[in-house]
Structure formats: structure tokens, C-alpha cells
Backbone as numpy.savetxt, mean C-alpha at the origin, in Angstrom:
# Nx Ny Nz CAx CAy CAz Cx Cy Cz
3.41 5.94 -4.43 2.47 7.13 -4.45 3.32 8.27 -4.47
2.90 9.53 -4.41 3.51 10.71 -4.47 4.08 10.96 -3.00
4.79 12.09 -2.80 5.39 12.31 -1.45 4.63 12.90 -0.55
3.29 13.16 -0.85 2.46 13.74 0.10 2.16 12.75 1.39
2.18 13.46 2.51 2.09 12.52 3.79 0.84 11.69 3.70
0.72 10.35 4.11 -0.28 9.54 4.27 -1.33 10.10 5.26
-0.90 10.95 6.17 -1.75 11.52 7.26 -2.42 12.80 6.73
-1.97 13.28 5.57 -2.56 14.54 5.19 -3.85 14.51 4.69
-4.51 15.66 4.75 -5.93 15.82 4.15 -5.96 17.06 3.37
-7.11 17.32 2.77 -7.14 18.62 1.87 -8.27 18.61 1.05
-8.52 19.85 0.31 -9.60 19.84 -0.54 -9.43 19.02 -1.84
-10.49 18.60 -2.40 -10.44 17.70 -3.56 -10.53 18.56 -4.85
-9.84 18.29 -5.93 -9.99 18.90 -7.02 -10.96 18.24 -7.96
-11.39 18.95 -9.09 -12.29 18.37 -9.96 -11.62 17.29 -10.85
-12.27 16.13 -11.11 -11.58 15.06 -11.84 -12.08 14.86 -13.16
-11.18 14.33 -14.10 -11.59 13.82 -15.21 -11.85 12.36 -15.16
-12.61 11.78 -16.12 -12.76 10.33 -16.13 -11.58 9.39 -16.17
-11.76 8.17 -15.63 -10.57 7.38 -15.66 -10.24 6.91 -17.00
-11.27 7.06 -17.90 -10.89 6.65 -19.36 -10.68 7.97 -20.17
-10.03 9.00 -19.63 -9.68 10.25 -20.25 -8.73 10.00 -21.54
-8.64 11.08 -22.31 -7.72 10.82 -23.49 -6.27 10.51 -23.13
-5.58 9.76 -23.96 -4.27 9.40 -23.73 -3.36 10.44 -23.96
-2.17 10.40 -23.15 -1.17 11.49 -23.24 -0.33 11.14 -24.61
0.23 12.14 -25.09 0.88 12.13 -26.37 1.95 11.06 -26.32
2.74 11.13 -25.12 3.83 10.17 -25.03 3.43 9.14 -23.91
2.83 7.96 -24.34 2.40 7.06 -23.41 3.51 6.22 -22.79
3.25 5.29 -21.95 4.17 4.33 -21.29 4.82 3.58 -22.31
6.16 3.04 -21.95 6.80 2.14 -22.84 6.19 0.96 -22.80
6.49 0.09 -23.92 5.89 -1.18 -23.96 6.33 -1.95 -22.81
5.39 -2.92 -22.46 5.68 -3.84 -21.29 6.82 -4.69 -21.43
7.87 -4.56 -20.61 8.98 -5.60 -20.69 8.58 -7.13 -20.58
9.50 -7.91 -21.21 8.97 -9.31 -21.26 8.79 -9.78 -19.79
9.69 -9.41 -18.99 9.53 -9.88 -17.56 8.08 -9.70 -16.97
7.29 -8.64 -17.34 6.04 -8.42 -16.81 5.12 -9.66 -16.92
5.13 -10.38 -18.04 4.31 -11.40 -18.28 4.69 -12.59 -17.16
5.99 -12.67 -16.88 6.36 -13.57 -15.79 5.84 -13.22 -14.41
5.88 -12.01 -14.11 5.50 -11.44 -12.75 4.00 -11.57 -12.76
3.22 -11.10 -13.74 1.76 -10.97 -13.56 1.00 -12.17 -13.98
1.61 -13.12 -14.80 1.00 -14.29 -15.21 -0.30 -13.95 -15.95
-1.49 -14.62 -15.43 -2.77 -14.43 -15.98 -3.33 -12.95 -15.99
-2.81 -12.20 -15.07 -3.21 -10.84 -14.91 -2.33 -9.76 -15.61
-1.61 -10.30 -16.64 -0.69 -9.33 -17.49 -1.60 -8.30 -18.11
-2.58 -8.67 -18.72 -3.38 -7.68 -19.54 -3.94 -6.58 -18.46
-4.31 -7.08 -17.36 -4.80 -6.06 -16.29 -3.72 -5.03 -15.90
-2.40 -5.54 -15.73 -1.27 -4.86 -15.42 -1.14 -3.83 -16.59
-1.23 -4.09 -17.79 -0.96 -3.29 -18.98 -1.97 -2.19 -18.83
-3.32 -2.59 -18.62 -4.32 -1.63 -18.43 -4.04 -0.56 -17.39
-3.68 -1.13 -16.22 -3.35 -0.29 -14.99 -2.38 0.89 -15.36
-1.22 0.27 -16.03 -0.21 1.22 -16.50 -0.73 2.31 -17.30
-1.54 1.98 -18.29 -2.23 2.82 -19.24 -3.03 3.98 -18.46
-3.76 3.57 -17.36 -4.58 4.42 -16.63 -3.66 5.38 -15.79
-2.42 4.87 -15.36 -1.54 5.77 -14.66 -1.20 6.86 -15.62
-0.80 6.45 -16.74 -0.34 7.41 -17.81 -1.39 8.41 -18.36
-2.59 8.10 -18.18 -3.68 9.09 -18.66 -4.34 9.72 -17.45
-5.45 9.18 -16.91 -6.01 9.73 -15.72 -5.20 9.98 -14.47
-4.18 9.05 -14.27 -3.23 9.20 -13.24 -2.48 10.63 -13.28
-2.05 10.87 -14.42 -1.45 12.18 -14.80 -2.33 13.32 -14.78
-3.51 13.18 -15.32 -4.55 14.24 -15.46 -4.89 14.71 -14.01
-5.06 13.71 -13.02 -5.46 13.98 -11.70 -4.26 14.45 -10.80
-3.00 14.45 -11.27 -2.03 14.79 -10.49 -1.52 13.74 -9.57
-1.72 12.51 -9.92 -1.29 11.37 -9.03 0.15 10.96 -9.46
0.47 11.03 -10.81 1.67 10.64 -11.39 2.34 11.94 -12.10
3.49 12.16 -11.98 4.17 13.30 -12.70 4.31 12.88 -14.21
4.00 13.89 -15.16 4.19 13.47 -16.61 5.36 12.96 -17.09
6.46 13.39 -16.45 7.91 12.89 -16.67 8.13 11.47 -16.31
7.11 10.94 -15.56 7.26 9.37 -15.08 6.63 8.47 -16.06
5.97 9.05 -16.97 5.19 8.22 -17.97 6.10 7.23 -18.76
7.16 7.70 -19.23 7.91 6.72 -20.05 8.58 5.68 -19.18
8.54 5.88 -17.94 9.43 4.83 -17.08 8.37 4.31 -16.03
7.05 4.20 -16.40 6.10 3.70 -15.44 6.30 2.05 -15.12
6.66 1.42 -16.16 6.81 -0.06 -15.91 8.06 -0.15 -14.93
9.35 0.26 -15.45 10.39 -0.13 -14.57 10.58 0.61 -13.24
10.23 1.77 -13.31 10.45 2.74 -11.91 9.14 2.63 -10.97
8.01 2.14 -11.52 6.76 2.14 -10.54 6.14 0.82 -10.48
5.69 0.25 -11.53 4.75 -0.96 -11.53 5.58 -2.12 -11.30
6.71 -2.43 -12.02 7.48 -3.55 -11.59 8.29 -3.47 -10.34
8.74 -2.27 -10.28 9.47 -2.05 -9.02 8.72 -2.31 -7.68
7.42 -2.10 -7.74 6.43 -2.46 -6.74 6.04 -3.85 -6.60
5.71 -4.43 -7.79 5.13 -5.79 -7.94 6.20 -6.90 -7.30
7.44 -6.65 -7.43 8.28 -7.65 -6.78 8.29 -7.74 -5.37
7.53 -6.86 -4.74 7.43 -6.84 -3.28 6.70 -8.24 -2.95
5.91 -8.77 -3.92 5.14 -9.90 -3.71 6.02 -11.08 -3.37
7.24 -10.96 -3.61 8.29 -12.19 -3.39 8.29 -12.39 -1.75
7.98 -11.33 -0.99 8.10 -11.36 0.42 6.98 -11.80 1.18
5.80 -12.00 0.29 4.41 -12.29 1.15 4.07 -13.61 1.30
3.68 -14.07 2.55 3.17 -15.35 2.65 1.87 -15.70 1.80
1.61 -16.83 1.64 0.36 -17.30 1.01 -0.82 -16.84 1.76
-1.87 -16.29 1.08 -3.07 -15.88 1.65 -3.00 -14.82 2.77
-1.87 -13.95 2.68 -1.70 -12.76 3.76 -2.73 -11.77 3.39
-3.01 -10.84 4.49 -3.74 -9.62 4.44 -2.67 -8.47 4.29
-3.07 -7.44 3.63 -2.02 -6.40 3.44 -2.80 -5.09 3.47
-2.21 -4.12 4.03 -2.66 -2.68 4.01 -1.58 -1.68 3.28
-1.97 -1.07 2.23 -1.11 -0.16 1.77 -1.36 1.21 2.16
-0.60 1.74 3.04 -0.86 3.02 3.67 -0.39 4.25 2.80
-1.21 5.11 2.62 -0.99 6.24 1.87 -0.88 5.82 0.29
-1.77 5.02 -0.14 -1.65 4.36 -1.35 -1.59 5.25 -2.61
-2.21 6.49 -2.71 -2.05 7.32 -3.79 -2.69 6.90 -4.95
-1.77 6.63 -5.93 -2.12 6.07 -7.28 -2.30 4.47 -7.18
-2.05 3.85 -6.08 -2.21 2.49 -5.80 -0.88 1.78 -5.93
0.18 2.49 -5.54 1.42 2.05 -5.56 2.12 1.82 -4.09
2.35 0.71 -3.61 2.67 -0.52 -4.36 1.55 -1.50 -4.34
0.34 -1.13 -3.71 -0.74 -2.14 -3.53 -1.30 -2.71 -4.74
-1.58 -1.95 -5.74 -2.33 -2.63 -6.91 -1.28 -3.52 -7.72
-0.03 -3.22 -7.86 0.82 -4.23 -8.52 0.92 -5.40 -7.76
1.06 -5.37 -6.40 1.12 -6.41 -5.65 -0.22 -7.33 -5.61
-1.23 -6.64 -5.75 -2.57 -7.43 -5.79 -2.66 -8.15 -7.14
-2.09 -7.46 -8.17 -2.08 -8.12 -9.52 -1.20 -9.24 -9.45
-0.03 -9.18 -9.02 1.03 -10.33 -8.96 0.51 -11.47 -7.97
-0.26 -11.06 -6.98 -0.44 -12.16 -6.01 -2.15 -12.08 -5.75
-2.96 -12.71 -6.42 -4.37 -12.80 -6.33 -4.81 -13.39 -5.03
-3.85 -14.28 -4.40 -4.30 -14.92 -3.06 -4.23 -13.78 -1.95
-3.59 -12.78 -2.12 -3.32 -11.65 -1.03 -4.48 -10.72 -0.90
-5.04 -10.56 0.18 -6.25 -9.53 0.38 -5.53 -8.27 0.72
-5.84 -7.24 -0.28 -5.19 -5.93 -0.12 -6.17 -4.86 0.07
-5.91 -3.84 1.20 -6.61 -2.87 1.34 -5.70 -1.58 1.14
-6.26 -0.68 0.11 -5.66 0.59 -0.06 -6.07 1.67 0.67
-5.42 2.23 1.60 -5.69 3.21 2.63 -5.24 4.51 2.18
-6.16 5.56 1.97 -5.74 6.73 1.41 -6.77 7.80 1.86
-6.35 9.04 2.38 -7.26 9.88 3.01 -7.89 10.77 1.97
-7.42 11.03 0.74 -8.05 11.96 -0.13 -8.98 11.38 -0.97
-10.27 12.15 -1.02 -11.26 11.61 -1.87 -11.07 11.42 -3.29
-10.39 12.46 -3.81 -10.11 12.37 -5.32 -9.05 10.93 -5.71
-8.28 10.80 -4.70 -7.54 9.52 -4.93 -8.34 8.29 -4.80
-9.04 8.25 -3.68 -9.97 7.01 -3.44 -10.87 6.77 -4.65
-11.33 7.86 -5.13 -12.26 7.84 -6.46 -11.51 7.08 -7.57
-10.34 7.69 -7.77 -9.46 7.00 -8.85 -9.30 5.55 -8.46
-8.92 5.29 -7.30 -8.66 3.83 -7.03 -9.78 2.97 -7.15
-10.88 3.27 -6.84 -12.15 2.54 -6.95 -12.46 2.38 -8.28
-12.26 3.34 -9.09 -12.61 3.17 -10.59 -11.55 2.29 -11.29
-10.29 2.34 -10.88 -9.29 1.38 -11.50 -9.63 -0.16 -11.06
-9.98 -0.22 -9.73 -10.14 -1.60 -9.30 -11.41 -2.23 -9.97
-12.44 -1.31 -10.21 -13.62 -1.85 -10.92 -13.39 -2.12 -12.39
-12.53 -1.31 -13.13 -12.34 -1.66 -14.41 -11.34 -2.91 -14.55
-10.38 -3.01 -13.66 -9.49 -4.20 -13.72 -10.17 -5.50 -13.20
-11.29 -5.35 -12.44 -11.97 -6.61 -11.87 -11.11 -7.22 -10.78
-10.51 -6.38 -9.82 -9.76 -6.93 -8.86 -10.57 -7.20 -7.54
-10.96 -8.38 -7.45 -11.77 -8.88 -6.36 -10.96 -9.11 -5.05
-9.73 -9.03 -5.06 -8.88 -9.27 -3.91 -8.37 -7.74 -3.30
-9.08 -6.71 -3.74 -8.67 -5.28 -3.24 -9.74 -4.54 -2.76
-9.67 -3.89 -1.64 -10.61 -2.93 -0.93 -9.98 -1.71 -0.84
-10.82 -0.50 -1.05 -10.41 0.86 -0.95 -11.00 1.36 0.42
-10.13 1.87 1.24 -10.61 2.65 2.58 -10.20 4.02 2.52
-11.13 4.86 2.73 -10.63 6.25 2.80 -10.36 6.51 4.38
-9.26 7.20 4.68 -9.04 7.63 6.00 -7.44 7.66 6.27
-7.08 8.24 7.31 -5.75 8.36 7.84 -5.33 7.14 8.56
-4.07 6.55 8.44 -3.69 5.41 9.27 -3.94 5.49 10.72
-3.62 6.64 11.18 -3.82 6.71 12.77 -5.41 6.60 13.16
-6.23 6.88 12.26 -7.74 6.72 12.54 -8.12 5.20 12.47
-7.25 4.38 12.00 -7.74 2.98 11.68 -7.16 2.05 12.84
-6.59 2.43 13.79 -6.07 1.53 14.79 -7.29 0.91 15.44
-7.38 -0.34 15.50 -8.53 -1.10 16.07 -9.61 -1.41 14.92
-9.45 -0.74 13.85 -10.48 -1.00 12.85 -9.90 -1.78 11.57
-8.61 -1.74 11.60 -7.92 -2.59 10.55 -6.74 -3.22 11.25
-6.67 -4.62 11.00 -5.67 -5.41 11.53 -5.15 -6.51 10.44
-4.02 -6.28 10.10 -3.38 -7.10 8.98 -2.12 -7.67 9.11
-1.70 -8.62 8.31 -0.46 -9.36 8.39 0.79 -8.39 7.92
0.50 -7.65 6.81 1.51 -6.87 6.30 1.08 -5.40 6.13
1.87 -4.54 6.40 1.74 -3.03 5.88 2.85 -2.65 4.84
2.49 -2.08 3.85 3.27 -1.53 2.89 3.24 0.06 2.80
4.25 0.65 2.22 4.23 2.00 2.03 5.32 2.44 1.07
5.05 3.41 0.21 6.12 3.83 -0.73 5.91 5.47 -0.88
7.20 6.02 -0.51 7.33 7.48 -0.60 6.24 8.24 0.05
5.94 7.64 1.40 5.00 8.34 2.23 5.44 9.30 3.12
6.47 8.93 4.09 7.11 9.65 5.14 8.52 8.90 5.50
9.05 9.90 6.30 10.34 9.19 6.94 10.20 8.02 7.72
10.94 7.02 7.86 10.54 5.92 8.32 10.13 5.85 9.76
10.56 6.59 10.64 10.21 6.72 11.94 8.64 7.10 12.13
8.30 8.25 11.27 7.02 8.66 11.32 6.02 7.46 10.69
6.56 6.83 9.58 5.78 5.80 8.87 5.44 4.67 9.84
6.50 4.27 10.65 6.42 3.12 11.55 5.31 3.50 12.65
5.25 4.74 13.01 4.22 5.18 13.90 2.83 5.09 13.41
2.58 5.10 12.09 1.39 4.99 11.39 1.11 3.51 11.09
2.06 2.89 10.54 1.83 1.53 10.10 1.98 0.30 11.13
2.88 0.46 12.14 2.99 -0.79 13.03 1.64 -0.97 13.66
0.96 -0.01 14.19 -0.20 -0.24 14.84 -1.37 -0.97 14.12
-1.22 -0.91 12.82 -2.17 -1.70 11.96 -1.96 -3.15 11.84
-0.79 -3.68 12.35 -0.36 -4.87 12.06 -1.13 -5.97 13.30
-1.23 -7.24 12.83 -1.64 -8.21 13.87 -0.31 -8.61 14.50
-0.44 -9.32 15.70 0.94 -9.59 16.26 1.82 -10.50 15.43
3.21 -10.14 15.38 4.15 -10.78 14.52 3.97 -10.50 13.15
3.23 -9.40 12.71 3.15 -9.00 11.39 4.48 -8.20 11.06
4.43 -7.65 9.72 5.59 -6.99 9.45 5.30 -5.89 8.50
6.06 -4.61 8.53 5.89 -3.56 7.62 7.06 -3.70 6.49
6.70 -3.38 5.34 7.67 -3.30 4.28 7.43 -2.02 3.48
8.55 -1.25 3.74 8.65 0.02 3.16 9.74 0.25 2.18
9.16 0.80 0.94 10.14 0.87 -0.11 10.95 2.19 0.05
12.17 2.11 0.20 12.89 3.22 0.55 14.08 3.65 -0.39
14.60 2.94 -1.30 15.64 3.13 -2.16 16.98 3.42 -1.47
17.71 4.41 -2.01 18.99 4.63 -1.50 19.12 5.20 -0.16
18.00 5.58 0.52 18.03 6.13 1.89 17.82 5.09 2.86
17.64 4.00 2.48 17.01 2.77 3.42 17.94 2.60 4.57
19.30 2.47 4.38 20.14 2.06 5.46 20.26 3.31 6.49
20.22 4.54 6.08 20.46 5.64 6.83 19.13 5.85 7.77
17.92 5.74 6.96 16.64 5.97 7.86 16.60 4.79 8.82
16.88 3.71 8.48 16.76 2.56 9.52 17.82 2.82 10.65
18.97 3.28 10.50 19.86 3.51 11.56 19.36 4.55 12.51
18.70 5.64 11.87 18.17 6.85 12.64 16.84 6.37 13.22
16.27 5.25 13.01 14.93 4.96 13.59 14.95 3.85 14.61
16.21 3.24 14.80 16.20 1.94 15.79 15.57 2.20 16.92
15.86 3.17 17.77 15.14 3.31 19.03 13.79 3.53 19.05
13.25 4.31 18.02 11.71 4.51 17.72 11.16 3.24 17.42
11.76 2.41 16.57 11.17 1.05 16.28 11.00 0.11 17.43
12.06 0.07 18.29 11.85 -0.69 19.44 10.69 -0.20 20.38
10.46 1.12 20.55 9.34 1.57 21.38 8.15 1.21 20.61
8.08 1.15 19.34 6.76 0.72 18.67 6.60 -0.82 18.60
7.23 -1.52 19.26 6.97 -2.90 19.44 7.65 -3.76 18.36
8.53 -3.05 17.57 9.34 -3.98 16.57 10.40 -4.79 17.26
10.74 -6.03 16.76 11.66 -6.85 17.45 12.72 -7.28 16.47
12.61 -6.99 15.13 13.68 -7.21 14.19 13.55 -6.32 13.00
14.65 -5.80 12.45 14.50 -4.91 11.18 15.73 -5.07 10.39
15.50 -4.91 9.05 16.71 -5.01 8.09 16.45 -4.39 6.91
17.38 -4.09 6.08 17.17 -3.63 4.71 17.42 -4.85 3.72
16.49 -5.08 2.86 16.65 -6.27 2.02 16.29 -5.77 0.54
16.71 -6.67 -0.46 16.50 -6.23 -1.95 15.67 -7.37 -2.53
14.64 -6.90 -3.25 13.70 -7.89 -3.83 13.87 -7.75 -5.38
13.54 -8.78 -6.21 13.73 -8.31 -7.75 15.11 -8.70 -8.31
16.00 -9.13 -7.42 17.33 -9.43 -7.98 17.16 -10.65 -8.97
17.87 -10.47 -10.14 17.90 -11.53 -11.29 16.54 -11.49 -12.01
15.60 -10.60 -11.60 14.33 -10.33 -12.33 14.39 -9.01 -13.09
14.72 -7.92 -12.20 14.76 -6.58 -12.60 16.18 -6.10 -12.87
16.30 -5.11 -13.68 17.72 -4.46 -13.95 18.20 -3.85 -12.64
17.31 -3.20 -12.02 17.64 -2.58 -10.67 16.61 -3.09 -9.77
17.12 -3.87 -8.56 16.27 -4.36 -7.58 15.73 -3.30 -6.76
14.78 -3.79 -5.81 14.04 -2.90 -5.15 14.43 -3.00 -3.65
14.73 -1.77 -2.99 15.25 -1.85 -1.64 14.06 -1.52 -0.65
14.13 -2.44 0.26 12.91 -2.52 1.10 13.36 -2.50 2.54
12.91 -1.56 3.47 12.98 -1.73 5.00 12.03 -2.82 5.42
12.48 -3.92 5.97 11.56 -4.84 6.53 11.56 -4.78 7.98
10.41 -4.49 8.67 10.34 -4.31 10.17 9.36 -5.34 10.60
9.77 -6.22 11.57 8.94 -7.24 12.07 8.51 -6.88 13.51
7.21 -6.93 13.72 6.58 -6.73 14.98 6.72 -7.91 16.01
6.49 -7.51 17.17 6.28 -8.66 18.23 4.83 -8.80 18.63
4.58 -9.07 20.07 3.22 -9.46 20.29 2.40 -8.17 20.47
3.04 -6.87 20.51 2.20 -5.77 20.54 2.63 -4.78 19.64
2.20 -4.87 18.29 2.66 -3.85 17.11 2.11 -2.53 17.53
3.12 -1.62 17.42 2.73 -0.22 17.78 3.02 0.21 19.12
3.37 -0.73 20.12 3.62 -0.44 21.40 2.46 -0.34 22.15
2.68 0.31 23.36 1.74 0.47 24.44 0.54 1.39 24.06
0.76 2.31 23.40 -0.31 3.37 23.11 -1.23 2.71 22.02
-0.67 1.92 21.14 -1.46 1.33 20.07 -2.33 0.19 20.82
-1.74 -0.47 21.84 -2.66 -1.66 22.42 -3.61 -0.96 23.19
-3.67 0.20 23.67 -4.54 0.78 24.39 -5.64 1.26 23.48
-5.33 1.74 22.41 -6.25 2.32 21.35 -7.06 1.00 20.73
-6.40 -0.13 20.57 -7.09 -1.15 19.98 -7.97 -1.71 21.03
-7.72 -1.69 22.28 -8.68 -2.15 23.42 -9.77 -1.30 23.54
-9.58 -0.06 23.32 -10.72 0.94 23.40 -11.63 0.79 22.20
-11.09 0.50 21.18 -11.83 0.34 19.85 -12.79 -0.93 19.95
-12.05 -1.99 20.65 -12.75 -3.21 20.85 -13.99 -3.14 21.78
-13.72 -2.39 22.99 -14.91 -2.17 23.77 -16.02 -1.37 23.22
-15.58 -0.30 22.41 -16.70 0.53 21.69 -17.51 -0.32 20.69
-16.79 -1.16 20.10 -17.33 -2.15 19.13 -18.39 -3.09 19.80
-17.94 -3.66 20.91 -18.84 -4.61 21.64 -19.98 -3.78 22.14
-19.80 -2.53 22.58 -21.00 -1.73 22.97 -21.99 -1.52 21.87
-21.33 -1.10 20.77 -22.24 -0.88 19.56 -23.07 -2.11 19.12
-22.55 -3.25 19.23 -23.03 -4.46 18.85 -23.98 -5.18 19.90
-24.13 -4.50 20.98 -24.92 -4.94 22.19 -24.30 -6.08 23.00
-22.85 -5.88 23.06 -22.15 -6.84 23.86 -21.50 -7.95 23.02
-22.00 -8.21 21.77 -21.35 -9.19 20.89 -20.13 -8.74 20.19
-19.25 -9.43 20.06 -17.95 -9.20 19.28 -18.30 -8.93 17.98
-17.84 -7.67 17.45 -17.99 -7.42 16.12 -17.25 -8.13 15.09
-17.82 -8.41 14.02 -17.07 -9.31 12.95 -16.09 -8.47 12.40
-14.81 -8.98 12.24 -13.73 -8.22 11.81 -13.37 -8.55 10.33
-13.32 -7.54 9.52 -12.99 -7.69 8.05 -11.51 -8.31 8.07
-11.41 -9.18 7.05 -10.07 -9.87 7.07 -8.89 -8.86 6.72
-9.17 -7.89 5.82 -8.06 -6.96 5.45 -8.38 -5.61 5.79
-9.40 -5.28 6.38 -9.74 -3.95 6.64 -11.26 -3.45 6.77
-11.49 -2.16 6.82 -12.92 -1.94 7.17 -13.75 -1.36 5.88
-13.03 -1.42 4.82 -13.50 -0.83 3.50 -14.51 -1.73 2.79
-15.19 -1.28 1.90 -16.14 -2.06 1.05 -15.32 -2.78 -0.11
-15.64 -4.10 -0.23 -14.88 -4.75 -1.16 -15.55 -4.51 -2.61
-14.60 -4.41 -3.56 -15.09 -4.17 -4.98 -14.98 -5.46 -5.68
-16.09 -5.82 -6.49 -16.16 -7.01 -7.12 -16.76 -6.62 -8.59
């Protein structure tokens, strides 16, 4: 997504349709490796890239200069994150923006339940339209800020790309994890330094293990650098545990004392 904070909010601009006119210079042809990564969903991945190059640019979600390198720099760079996901996992993409990395991951891994969490209406509208057009039945869109979702979303994996510095991102993302879940943050060349600067904060947030890893080696020309943060029994630390308990009590009270049914990947409406 773009560099706007996942916790930010603001007015929404007028939108053009998801099927708006194509840009003069469209995305490059799909690399051969894309067929290997996306399998039966290759054509959907091609269509998603086209939508990023048209409506994504028109709505300000993707910069025009990024169009010629959408495949290598954005779509495939995100899709290889799927290598790290266990079978049948639930995932929340925090500050999803244009759907990166959440939609490429969902395309590459139909078995993974993906929630795209985004606070801005114009972006969630775009995401819903894309999901509907691509027919992604393993993806949900949820509008909101990550800090508002503690106790409402509980997933195995949290992802984020170009959202915020690692320490702040961990404060938003780790509380959304189930015990022993993990956060995967795409960080590029800043990964090691951000991790070094965030060690104390990660420990306070209930993380028990962290490292910088590369995915896509041997598949992409340039592998993807990821900060992997594994949580312990209490993801997000004491404050998050307190907020989850408070949300659970409120849910029981609203349901007349019965435990509310928990959505597998999040609180949003599933698109089919």
C-alpha cells in the first residue's frame, strides 16, 4: 500500500469506476513465473494488476510511475509471502490500501482466509469492487483502524507493507494475533535497522522471537525482505489482553450472556 499510516483517517474523494479507462502506459506483460505462483488464479492476478494500473492510479492508490513495474515491485513481491503461511491460516492485512500484500497472497493461497483492514472509505470501496470482480471467496474487507479491532479480529498472521515504522506497526498488529501467531512486515532495506531499534518494544508487546528473512529466493530476481515477529501467549502485551477481555465481556452482555460467534478471519462481511 502507500505510505499513509494504517491508523489515519480523512475525507474521501470522488471515485471513478473500477473499470475506468486504461492508462496509456499499462503494466508490463506478466512474467512467466507469475503462472507458477498463481496457478489457476493466474488470470485473476492479471486482472488485478490491470485494475491497479487503471482505477488504482485514478484513485491515488498507486503512483503512475509504478505502473510499468507493478508485477515485479508490487504483485509478485507480495505474493511470495505465501511461502511463509501454514495451510488454512487466517490473515489480516493491516492498512491494506490497494490490497498489497493481502490480495496477491489470497490469489496465491486460496486456502488462506484473508481480511483486508483499511480505514479509508474510498479504499475499502475499491477493495470490495476488486474482490467482487475477481471472485475471491477467501477475502473479507473490513473498514477500520487496527487499534479499534482488538477483541474483534483474531488471526494467525498479520501482514503489512509500507504502513509505519516497525515499533508502531507492532503496536497495531500484534494485538490482533491469536496466541503464538506471527506478524510479517515487508520492510526492504530498512529491515535490520528497524528490528534492532524495536527489540525492547517488541518484547513488551508479547513477542518472543523475531528475525529478518528473505522469501522468493530462486523465484524472483530480487527476493522480498520480511521482518518476522512471533508472539507468545499474550500477543500485544498486557494492555491488549485487557482490551480483549473487555471486548469479550461486552460481547457476552450484548448476546444475553452467550459467547458471541467469532468470525474466523475478522469482523467484516465476506464477499462471494
